[in-house]
PDB file of C-alpha atoms in Angstrom:
ATOM      1  CA  UNK A   1      57.028 152.136 -64.357  1.00 78.00           C
ATOM      2  CA  UNK A   2      55.778 148.759 -65.545  1.00 81.00           C
ATOM      3  CA  UNK A   3      56.281 147.406 -68.994  1.00 87.00           C
ATOM      4  CA  UNK A   4      52.903 146.514 -70.485  1.00 92.00           C
ATOM      5  CA  UNK A   5      51.541 143.006 -70.280  1.00 96.00           C
ATOM      6  CA  UNK A   6      51.152 141.853 -73.869  1.00 97.00           C
ATOM      7  CA  UNK A   7      51.816 138.136 -74.235  1.00 98.00           C
ATOM      8  CA  UNK A   8      50.664 135.182 -72.139  1.00 98.00           C
ATOM      9  CA  UNK A   9      51.437 131.478 -72.275  1.00 98.00           C
ATOM     10  CA  UNK A  10      48.410 129.586 -70.949  1.00 98.00           C
ATOM     11  CA  UNK A  11      49.345 126.124 -69.659  1.00 98.00           C
ATOM     12  CA  UNK A  12      46.243 124.034 -68.997  1.00 97.00           C
ATOM     13  CA  UNK A  13      45.285 120.423 -69.669  1.00 96.00           C
ATOM     14  CA  UNK A  14      41.487 120.789 -69.603  1.00 96.00           C
ATOM     15  CA  UNK A  15      40.346 121.526 -73.181  1.00 96.00           C
ATOM     16  CA  UNK A  16      37.276 123.394 -71.893  1.00 97.00           C
ATOM     17  CA  UNK A  17      39.458 125.779 -69.888  1.00 97.00           C
ATOM     18  CA  UNK A  18      41.855 126.144 -72.829  1.00 98.00           C
ATOM     19  CA  UNK A  19      38.964 127.343 -75.002  1.00 97.00           C
ATOM     20  CA  UNK A  20      37.419 129.754 -72.507  1.00 97.00           C
ATOM     21  CA  UNK A  21      40.867 130.897 -71.350  1.00 97.00           C
ATOM     22  CA  UNK A  22      41.881 131.815 -74.873  1.00 97.00           C
ATOM     23  CA  UNK A  23      38.616 133.689 -75.358  1.00 97.00           C
ATOM     24  CA  UNK A  24      39.054 135.525 -72.056  1.00 97.00           C
ATOM     25  CA  UNK A  25      42.663 136.496 -72.693  1.00 98.00           C
ATOM     26  CA  UNK A  26      42.850 136.945 -76.461  1.00 97.00           C
ATOM     27  CA  UNK A  27      39.389 137.998 -77.669  1.00 96.00           C
ATOM     28  CA  UNK A  28      38.271 139.866 -74.557  1.00 96.00           C
ATOM     29  CA  UNK A  29      41.636 140.884 -73.116  1.00 97.00           C
ATOM     30  CA  UNK A  30      43.535 141.654 -76.306  1.00 97.00           C
ATOM     31  CA  UNK A  31      46.650 139.727 -75.262  1.00 98.00           C
ATOM     32  CA  UNK A  32      48.759 137.616 -77.559  1.00 98.00           C
ATOM     33  CA  UNK A  33      48.121 134.059 -76.318  1.00 98.00           C
ATOM     34  CA  UNK A  34      49.719 130.669 -76.820  1.00 98.00           C
ATOM     35  CA  UNK A  35      48.233 127.557 -75.234  1.00 98.00           C
ATOM     36  CA  UNK A  36      50.008 124.390 -74.046  1.00 98.00           C
ATOM     37  CA  UNK A  37      48.496 121.245 -72.543  1.00 97.00           C
ATOM     38  CA  UNK A  38      51.064 120.537 -69.830  1.00 97.00           C
ATOM     39  CA  UNK A  39      54.363 121.663 -68.362  1.00 97.00           C
ATOM     40  CA  UNK A  40      56.495 119.684 -70.752  1.00 97.00           C
ATOM     41  CA  UNK A  41      54.834 121.341 -73.741  1.00 97.00           C
ATOM     42  CA  UNK A  42      55.254 124.691 -72.024  1.00 98.00           C
ATOM     43  CA  UNK A  43      59.010 124.246 -71.588  1.00 97.00           C
ATOM     44  CA  UNK A  44      59.293 123.412 -75.284  1.00 97.00           C
ATOM     45  CA  UNK A  45      57.216 126.467 -76.219  1.00 97.00           C
ATOM     46  CA  UNK A  46      59.366 128.690 -74.006  1.00 96.00           C
ATOM     47  CA  UNK A  47      62.475 127.522 -75.800  1.00 92.00           C
ATOM     48  CA  UNK A  48      61.095 129.156 -78.931  1.00 92.00           C
ATOM     49  CA  UNK A  49      59.666 132.385 -77.505  1.00 94.00           C
ATOM     50  CA  UNK A  50      59.345 134.002 -74.092  1.00 97.00           C
ATOM     51  CA  UNK A  51      55.988 135.493 -73.056  1.00 98.00           C
ATOM     52  CA  UNK A  52      55.529 138.324 -70.569  1.00 97.00           C
ATOM     53  CA  UNK A  53      53.599 135.990 -68.261  1.00 98.00           C
ATOM     54  CA  UNK A  54      52.890 132.295 -67.775  1.00 98.00           C
ATOM     55  CA  UNK A  55      49.360 131.497 -66.563  1.00 98.00           C
ATOM     56  CA  UNK A  56      49.371 127.884 -65.462  1.00 98.00           C
ATOM     57  CA  UNK A  57      47.203 125.165 -63.974  1.00 96.00           C
ATOM     58  CA  UNK A  58      48.553 123.202 -61.002  1.00 95.00           C
ATOM     59  CA  UNK A  59      47.352 119.651 -61.657  1.00 92.00           C
ATOM     60  CA  UNK A  60      48.453 118.495 -65.113  1.00 94.00           C
ATOM     61  CA  UNK A  61      49.703 115.238 -66.639  1.00 92.00           C
ATOM     62  CA  UNK A  62      53.370 114.636 -67.537  1.00 94.00           C
ATOM     63  CA  UNK A  63      54.712 117.730 -65.781  1.00 95.00           C
ATOM     64  CA  UNK A  64      52.522 119.560 -63.272  1.00 95.00           C
ATOM     65  CA  UNK A  65      52.506 123.257 -62.461  1.00 96.00           C
ATOM     66  CA  UNK A  66      54.898 123.315 -59.478  1.00 95.00           C
ATOM     67  CA  UNK A  67      57.440 121.100 -61.291  1.00 96.00           C
ATOM     68  CA  UNK A  68      57.208 123.346 -64.341  1.00 97.00           C
ATOM     69  CA  UNK A  69      57.757 126.428 -62.192  1.00 97.00           C
ATOM     70  CA  UNK A  70      60.829 124.802 -60.645  1.00 96.00           C
ATOM     71  CA  UNK A  71      62.201 124.056 -64.120  1.00 96.00           C
ATOM     72  CA  UNK A  72      61.593 127.654 -65.197  1.00 96.00           C
ATOM     73  CA  UNK A  73      63.346 129.051 -62.127  1.00 95.00           C
ATOM     74  CA  UNK A  74      66.325 126.725 -62.652  1.00 95.00           C
ATOM     75  CA  UNK A  75      66.986 128.061 -66.164  1.00 96.00           C
ATOM     76  CA  UNK A  76      68.541 131.545 -66.342  1.00 96.00           C
ATOM     77  CA  UNK A  77      66.671 132.250 -69.577  1.00 96.00           C
ATOM     78  CA  UNK A  78      63.263 131.695 -68.003  1.00 96.00           C
ATOM     79  CA  UNK A  79      64.002 132.318 -64.311  1.00 95.00           C
ATOM     80  CA  UNK A  80      62.491 135.801 -64.234  1.00 95.00           C
ATOM     81  CA  UNK A  81      59.255 135.107 -66.120  1.00 96.00           C
ATOM     82  CA  UNK A  82      56.328 135.882 -63.817  1.00 97.00           C
ATOM     83  CA  UNK A  83      54.128 132.836 -63.227  1.00 98.00           C
ATOM     84  CA  UNK A  84      50.508 133.003 -62.078  1.00 98.00           C
ATOM     85  CA  UNK A  85      48.711 129.828 -61.136  1.00 97.00           C
ATOM     86  CA  UNK A  86      45.087 129.262 -62.090  1.00 96.00           C
ATOM     87  CA  UNK A  87      43.708 126.475 -59.949  1.00 93.00           C
ATOM     88  CA  UNK A  88      40.530 124.951 -58.557  1.00 91.00           C
ATOM     89  CA  UNK A  89      42.406 124.138 -55.326  1.00 84.00           C
ATOM     90  CA  UNK A  90      42.954 127.471 -53.618  1.00 82.00           C
ATOM     91  CA  UNK A  91      43.151 126.453 -49.978  1.00 86.00           C
ATOM     92  CA  UNK A  92      45.483 128.766 -47.998  1.00 88.00           C
ATOM     93  CA  UNK A  93      48.187 126.127 -47.558  1.00 88.00           C
ATOM     94  CA  UNK A  94      48.368 125.418 -51.299  1.00 87.00           C
ATOM     95  CA  UNK A  95      48.508 129.139 -52.055  1.00 90.00           C
ATOM     96  CA  UNK A  96      51.314 129.662 -49.527  1.00 92.00           C
ATOM     97  CA  UNK A  97      53.253 126.728 -50.946  1.00 92.00           C
ATOM     98  CA  UNK A  98      52.966 128.030 -54.503  1.00 93.00           C
ATOM     99  CA  UNK A  99      53.989 131.528 -53.410  1.00 93.00           C
ATOM    100  CA  UNK A 100      57.061 130.117 -51.631  1.00 93.00           C
ATOM    101  CA  UNK A 101      57.973 128.285 -54.830  1.00 92.00           C
ATOM    102  CA  UNK A 102      58.029 131.615 -56.652  1.00 93.00           C
ATOM    103  CA  UNK A 103      54.538 132.132 -58.050  1.00 96.00           C
ATOM    104  CA  UNK A 104      53.614 135.768 -58.536  1.00 95.00           C
ATOM    105  CA  UNK A 105      50.009 135.027 -57.626  1.00 95.00           C
ATOM    106  CA  UNK A 106      47.377 132.312 -57.463  1.00 95.00           C
ATOM    107  CA  UNK A 107      43.975 132.846 -59.082  1.00 95.00           C
ATOM    108  CA  UNK A 108      40.951 130.634 -58.475  1.00 94.00           C
ATOM    109  CA  UNK A 109      39.025 128.508 -60.925  1.00 95.00           C
ATOM    110  CA  UNK A 110      36.219 128.990 -61.742  1.00 96.00           C
ATOM    111  CA  UNK A 111      36.904 132.476 -63.104  1.00 97.00           C
ATOM    112  CA  UNK A 112      34.922 135.180 -64.879  1.00 97.00           C
ATOM    113  CA  UNK A 113      35.859 134.983 -68.582  1.00 97.00           C
ATOM    114  CA  UNK A 114      34.881 138.627 -69.051  1.00 96.00           C
ATOM    115  CA  UNK A 115      36.955 139.828 -66.108  1.00 97.00           C
ATOM    116  CA  UNK A 116      40.092 137.676 -66.115  1.00 98.00           C
ATOM    117  CA  UNK A 117      42.050 140.149 -68.252  1.00 97.00           C
ATOM    118  CA  UNK A 118      41.259 142.975 -65.811  1.00 97.00           C
ATOM    119  CA  UNK A 119      42.390 140.879 -62.854  1.00 97.00           C
ATOM    120  CA  UNK A 120      45.661 140.125 -64.619  1.00 97.00           C
ATOM    121  CA  UNK A 121      46.215 143.744 -65.646  1.00 97.00           C
ATOM    122  CA  UNK A 122      45.640 144.964 -62.079  1.00 96.00           C
ATOM    123  CA  UNK A 123      47.949 142.261 -60.754  1.00 95.00           C
ATOM    124  CA  UNK A 124      50.586 143.184 -63.313  1.00 96.00           C
ATOM    125  CA  UNK A 125      50.421 146.845 -62.278  1.00 94.00           C
ATOM    126  CA  UNK A 126      51.079 145.864 -58.670  1.00 93.00           C
ATOM    127  CA  UNK A 127      53.362 142.863 -58.909  1.00 92.00           C
ATOM    128  CA  UNK A 128      54.710 142.820 -62.454  1.00 90.00           C
ATOM    129  CA  UNK A 129      58.345 143.540 -63.334  1.00 89.00           C
ATOM    130  CA  UNK A 130      59.556 147.092 -63.903  1.00 83.00           C
ATOM    131  CA  UNK A 131      60.183 148.346 -67.411  1.00 79.00           C
ATOM    132  CA  UNK A 132      63.953 147.960 -67.740  1.00 71.00           C
ATOM    133  CA  UNK A 133      64.102 150.318 -70.723  1.00 65.00           C
ATOM    134  CA  UNK A 134      62.267 153.046 -68.803  1.00 61.00           C
ATOM    135  CA  UNK A 135      64.376 152.685 -65.667  1.00 57.00           C
ATOM    136  CA  UNK A 136      67.715 152.555 -67.530  1.00 56.00           C
TER     137      UNK A 136
ATOM    138  CA  UNK B   1      33.917 132.821 -81.258  1.00 86.00           C
ATOM    139  CA  UNK B   2      31.716 134.536 -78.704  1.00 93.00           C
ATOM    140  CA  UNK B   3      31.221 133.405 -75.130  1.00 95.00           C
ATOM    141  CA  UNK B   4      27.692 132.273 -76.007  1.00 95.00           C
ATOM    142  CA  UNK B   5      29.059 130.085 -78.800  1.00 95.00           C
ATOM    143  CA  UNK B   6      31.688 128.389 -76.651  1.00 96.00           C
ATOM    144  CA  UNK B   7      29.157 127.988 -73.831  1.00 96.00           C
ATOM    145  CA  UNK B   8      26.851 126.163 -76.223  1.00 96.00           C
ATOM    146  CA  UNK B   9      29.727 123.968 -77.390  1.00 96.00           C
ATOM    147  CA  UNK B  10      30.547 123.164 -73.746  1.00 97.00           C
ATOM    148  CA  UNK B  11      26.899 122.359 -73.065  1.00 97.00           C
ATOM    149  CA  UNK B  12      26.602 120.119 -76.092  1.00 97.00           C
ATOM    150  CA  UNK B  13      29.726 118.238 -75.023  1.00 96.00           C
ATOM    151  CA  UNK B  14      28.242 117.325 -71.651  1.00 97.00           C
ATOM    152  CA  UNK B  15      26.406 114.237 -72.969  1.00 97.00           C
ATOM    153  CA  UNK B  16      29.763 112.636 -73.769  1.00 97.00           C
ATOM    154  CA  UNK B  17      31.021 113.321 -70.242  1.00 97.00           C
ATOM    155  CA  UNK B  18      27.770 111.944 -68.790  1.00 98.00           C
ATOM    156  CA  UNK B  19      28.246 108.711 -70.733  1.00 97.00           C
ATOM    157  CA  UNK B  20      31.873 108.501 -69.578  1.00 96.00           C
ATOM    158  CA  UNK B  21      30.912 108.929 -65.916  1.00 97.00           C
ATOM    159  CA  UNK B  22      28.068 106.408 -66.225  1.00 97.00           C
ATOM    160  CA  UNK B  23      30.473 103.859 -67.701  1.00 96.00           C
ATOM    161  CA  UNK B  24      32.686 104.214 -64.626  1.00 95.00           C
ATOM    162  CA  UNK B  25      29.721 104.047 -62.282  1.00 94.00           C
ATOM    163  CA  UNK B  26      28.408 100.866 -63.904  1.00 94.00           C
ATOM    164  CA  UNK B  27      31.728  99.020 -63.809  1.00 92.00           C
ATOM    165  CA  UNK B  28      31.703  95.956 -61.523  1.00 91.00           C
ATOM    166  CA  UNK B  29      33.442  96.776 -58.256  1.00 87.00           C
ATOM    167  CA  UNK B  30      33.046 100.538 -58.630  1.00 88.00           C
ATOM    168  CA  UNK B  31      34.762 102.491 -57.199  1.00 85.00           C
ATOM    169  CA  UNK B  32      38.097 100.745 -57.514  1.00 88.00           C
ATOM    170  CA  UNK B  33      41.252 102.842 -57.265  1.00 89.00           C
ATOM    171  CA  UNK B  34      41.594 103.624 -60.966  1.00 90.00           C
ATOM    172  CA  UNK B  35      37.904 104.501 -61.403  1.00 91.00           C
ATOM    173  CA  UNK B  36      38.045 106.630 -58.269  1.00 92.00           C
ATOM    174  CA  UNK B  37      41.015 108.594 -59.615  1.00 92.00           C
ATOM    175  CA  UNK B  38      39.425 109.006 -63.044  1.00 94.00           C
ATOM    176  CA  UNK B  39      36.070 110.152 -61.672  1.00 96.00           C
ATOM    177  CA  UNK B  40      37.736 112.577 -59.264  1.00 95.00           C
ATOM    178  CA  UNK B  41      39.772 114.044 -62.124  1.00 94.00           C
ATOM    179  CA  UNK B  42      36.643 114.648 -64.215  1.00 96.00           C
ATOM    180  CA  UNK B  43      34.863 116.091 -61.181  1.00 97.00           C
ATOM    181  CA  UNK B  44      37.838 118.396 -60.536  1.00 95.00           C
ATOM    182  CA  UNK B  45      37.538 119.681 -64.097  1.00 96.00           C
ATOM    183  CA  UNK B  46      33.833 120.432 -63.660  1.00 97.00           C
ATOM    184  CA  UNK B  47      34.644 122.170 -60.380  1.00 97.00           C
ATOM    185  CA  UNK B  48      36.909 124.521 -62.341  1.00 96.00           C
ATOM    186  CA  UNK B  49      34.925 124.912 -65.540  1.00 97.00           C
ATOM    187  CA  UNK B  50      31.253 124.837 -64.464  1.00 97.00           C
ATOM    188  CA  UNK B  51      30.823 128.362 -63.134  1.00 97.00           C
ATOM    189  CA  UNK B  52      33.311 129.675 -65.684  1.00 97.00           C
ATOM    190  CA  UNK B  53      30.841 128.592 -68.376  1.00 97.00           C
ATOM    191  CA  UNK B  54      27.792 129.774 -66.437  1.00 96.00           C
ATOM    192  CA  UNK B  55      26.844 126.479 -64.771  1.00 97.00           C
ATOM    193  CA  UNK B  56      27.556 126.974 -61.043  1.00 98.00           C
ATOM    194  CA  UNK B  57      25.686 123.775 -60.162  1.00 98.00           C
ATOM    195  CA  UNK B  58      28.400 121.801 -61.989  1.00 98.00           C
ATOM    196  CA  UNK B  59      31.137 123.491 -59.960  1.00 98.00           C
ATOM    197  CA  UNK B  60      29.294 122.672 -56.750  1.00 98.00           C
ATOM    198  CA  UNK B  61      28.529 119.049 -57.662  1.00 98.00           C
ATOM    199  CA  UNK B  62      32.038 118.515 -59.063  1.00 98.00           C
ATOM    200  CA  UNK B  63      33.596 119.794 -55.831  1.00 97.00           C
ATOM    201  CA  UNK B  64      31.412 117.396 -53.828  1.00 97.00           C
ATOM    202  CA  UNK B  65      32.523 114.396 -55.885  1.00 97.00           C
ATOM    203  CA  UNK B  66      36.169 115.403 -55.633  1.00 95.00           C
ATOM    204  CA  UNK B  67      35.893 115.634 -51.839  1.00 94.00           C
ATOM    205  CA  UNK B  68      33.723 112.524 -51.340  1.00 94.00           C
ATOM    206  CA  UNK B  69      35.053 109.459 -49.537  1.00 91.00           C
ATOM    207  CA  UNK B  70      34.824 106.183 -51.500  1.00 88.00           C
ATOM    208  CA  UNK B  71      31.750 105.258 -49.439  1.00 90.00           C
ATOM    209  CA  UNK B  72      29.997 108.511 -50.321  1.00 93.00           C
ATOM    210  CA  UNK B  73      31.167 108.634 -53.920  1.00 94.00           C
ATOM    211  CA  UNK B  74      28.183 106.985 -55.596  1.00 94.00           C
ATOM    212  CA  UNK B  75      25.687 109.385 -54.021  1.00 95.00           C
ATOM    213  CA  UNK B  76      27.840 112.402 -54.891  1.00 97.00           C
ATOM    214  CA  UNK B  77      28.334 111.098 -58.426  1.00 97.00           C
ATOM    215  CA  UNK B  78      24.568 110.669 -58.835  1.00 97.00           C
ATOM    216  CA  UNK B  79      24.125 114.333 -57.898  1.00 98.00           C
ATOM    217  CA  UNK B  80      26.790 115.379 -60.420  1.00 98.00           C
ATOM    218  CA  UNK B  81      25.152 113.271 -63.146  1.00 98.00           C
ATOM    219  CA  UNK B  82      21.796 114.824 -62.344  1.00 98.00           C
ATOM    220  CA  UNK B  83      23.291 118.326 -62.556  1.00 98.00           C
ATOM    221  CA  UNK B  84      25.018 117.468 -65.828  1.00 98.00           C
ATOM    222  CA  UNK B  85      21.820 116.104 -67.372  1.00 98.00           C
ATOM    223  CA  UNK B  86      19.922 119.189 -66.292  1.00 97.00           C
ATOM    224  CA  UNK B  87      22.588 121.483 -67.785  1.00 97.00           C
ATOM    225  CA  UNK B  88      22.746 119.446 -70.986  1.00 96.00           C
ATOM    226  CA  UNK B  89      18.998 119.825 -71.400  1.00 89.00           C
TER     227      UNK B  89
END
């Protein structure tokens, strides 16, 4: 049994995608959403509160997506947080590389703002972590 | 905010991006390395955001600029500017 997907940290440097991403996830999807502009901001935000899922761009200033994922995996507190990449560069090699680095999935940009929450919920049902309380 | 409201905000912000791209294009020596990187970054953003906001022509034109060689950049950028102006109304 999966624990429900409730909270998402969106890490994205493009202000236009931040706005439509928040709408898609919070208003349409009903998730609790925080937004950060790059990986460095995300690591700081994660020090305060852990989300169920990190949804992250690949190309970002200061600290990009793969470097942020590596930092998350290197810290025992954040190592198990599922990370999904949201990227405009979804060639098979890039997707394979991100998966090898520990991404749960890679979603393409552009995306459907009205359907993103459904995609994430379906993905969570298949790939998300088990509910530890239910399995204990 | 509704999707229609944020779409309108996105559309109304395009004129600023058009001016930014035209400034790069009109720089002497365009495209030098820094202008090339800056224009490709903006194009990459339109590739990701265009269809998301209901403007697939911006995704297509942005992808073409991002993939263009320096020699083909000006023509691809002209097509992106044309698409942006059309979307901006």
